[in-house]
Structure formats: C-alpha cells, structure tokens
Amino acid sequence: MARIAGSSGPRTEEAIRRAGLSLIATHGYAAMSLRQLAAEVGIQQGSLYNYFRNKQEFLFDLIRGHMLDLHAALDAALLPEGSAEARLTRFTEFHVAYHVARAQEVFICYSELRSLEPDNLAAVVAMRRDYERKLGDILDHGCATGEFRLADTRMATLAILAMLSGICTWYRPDGRLSREAMQEIFTGMVLALARGEAAEAVAVPPRRRGALRAGIG
C-alpha cells in the first residue's frame, strides 16, 4: 500500500482503524502484528504509537468505539415513548440494520472478547449489559402493560439478541433477502416471541413473500 502522507492526523487514524478491523477479521487478533498493520496502512511501525500505546490498547479502542457507536445509534433510533410493541419493533429494525451494515465490527466485538485483558473486558461487558438492559426494559414494560407474555424477560432478552446478532455471520447483501425483508421477518419473529405466539414466529409476512430477491447461500 502506498504511504499515507504524514504519520498523524484523522485521516491516518481512520486508515489504521480500517486496516486493523480487516486484519483482525481475517487473521485474528493474536496473529496480527503491528508491523503488518503499519505495512497495510503504509506508515512506519513507530508511527502507530501516535495513536495507541500497544496492541491491546488498539483492540480495546476498536471494540469500545464500536460499543459507543452502537449505544448512540440505538438511543437516536428508539422511540422516546409509545407502546412496548412499537418500541420493540424499532429496536429490532435498528439492530438488524446496524449489524448488517457493520458486520465486521460486530464479528470482532464477539470473537475477540477473549483477547481483552481483564480490566478492558470488564469495561466492554458492562457496555454490553447496558445495551441488553435497554431491550430488557422494553420487554419488562410490555409485560407490565399486558402487551407481552414472557415468563422470564432476562432469558428472552438474551435469546432475542442472540438471534438478531447472528445475522452478521451469514447475511449477504446480494442474497435472497433484502435488508428490509430481513427487518420485517425478524420483527415478526421477535414480536411473536414476546406475545407468546410461537406458531407465528416462523411465518414470513405475506406482503413480503413476493418481494424477496433470489439466492441466500
């Protein structure tokens, strides 16, 4: 890669982040070296230390930055008030769209938790729990108002997030389903689960059946 003019500044920092995400997603954190990262960006290895002290700090910064972006985007997307069903719909639509758009960051955020040192891991786990709590609050509210029928909202929270987040490992933009179709299908499944309507959870919404594009996988 051609050398980026200068070894500091927002442009270089963004290039380092993009290259780091790609290298970690492809090779894993343990296998990626700072020499390799610097070569990918086109700068001297020593210039990396203008941005982080060591490789662990770099990984933590990537994952923490992703979690901050996720929280901010969710807060902007969620309805400030309204029915639990409307808020759960908005949450599901947001989560699917975000995880499709930023699949690489999501993958690293899950797969490289094991590579974080204890203090860094604790900080990220706390951020993840805060995100889970936002969904849990919606489910708790829905149960309190009678909109939802859930025996255990904590388990439902984890089940919904596991189902929705898995999309980043298999979804292809050129596949059978558009992002909008995925949002609608997943919303139907999540709402059916929350309402206790298991039989409806796997049904494809009729108005979307004719709008699905050819070929996943």
Short mmCIF file of C-alpha atoms in Angstrom, two decimals, residues 74 87-100 103 106 110 131 135 139 156-171 182-191 193:
data_model
loop_
_atom_site.label_atom_id
_atom_site.label_comp_id
_atom_site.label_asym_id
_atom_site.label_seq_id
_atom_site.Cartn_x
_atom_site.Cartn_y
_atom_site.Cartn_z
CA LEU A 74 -29.74 2.97 19.32
CA ARG A 87 -40.52 0.32 20.71
CA LEU A 88 -39.63 -3.36 20.29
CA THR A 89 -40.30 -3.06 16.58
CA ARG A 90 -37.98 -0.07 16.36
CA PHE A 91 -35.30 -1.86 18.40
CA THR A 92 -35.42 -4.92 16.15
CA GLU A 93 -35.32 -2.93 12.93
CA PHE A 94 -32.37 -0.93 14.23
CA HIS A 95 -30.41 -3.93 15.49
CA VAL A 96 -30.75 -5.82 12.20
CA ALA A 97 -29.81 -2.81 10.06
CA TYR A 98 -26.83 -1.89 12.23
CA HIS A 99 -25.45 -5.43 12.36
CA VAL A 100 -25.78 -5.85 8.59
CA ALA A 103 -20.83 -6.88 10.33
CA VAL A 106 -19.77 -6.86 15.30
CA TYR A 110 -17.87 -11.02 19.79
CA TYR A 131 -27.31 -2.44 25.78
CA LEU A 135 -34.05 -4.23 25.37
CA LEU A 139 -39.80 -6.29 27.43
CA ALA A 156 -35.99 -13.51 26.38
CA THR A 157 -33.56 -10.60 26.10
CA LEU A 158 -30.58 -12.90 25.61
CA ALA A 159 -32.48 -15.14 23.17
CA ILE A 160 -33.59 -12.20 21.02
CA LEU A 161 -30.12 -10.66 20.91
CA ALA A 162 -28.50 -13.99 20.03
CA MET A 163 -30.97 -14.50 17.19
CA LEU A 164 -30.64 -10.98 15.80
CA SER A 165 -26.87 -10.65 16.17
CA GLY A 166 -26.20 -13.91 14.35
CA ILE A 167 -27.20 -12.20 11.11
CA CYS A 168 -23.71 -10.73 10.73
CA THR A 169 -22.22 -14.22 10.27
CA TRP A 170 -24.39 -15.35 7.37
CA TYR A 171 -26.25 -12.46 5.71
CA MET A 182 -34.89 -9.25 6.97
CA GLN A 183 -36.02 -6.45 9.24
CA GLU A 184 -39.67 -7.31 8.70
CA ILE A 185 -39.23 -11.06 9.10
CA PHE A 186 -37.16 -10.71 12.27
CA THR A 187 -39.61 -8.16 13.67
CA GLY A 188 -42.44 -10.63 13.16
CA MET A 189 -40.45 -13.37 14.89
CA VAL A 190 -39.48 -11.17 17.84
CA LEU A 191 -42.99 -9.83 18.35
CA LEU A 193 -41.99 -14.49 20.78
#
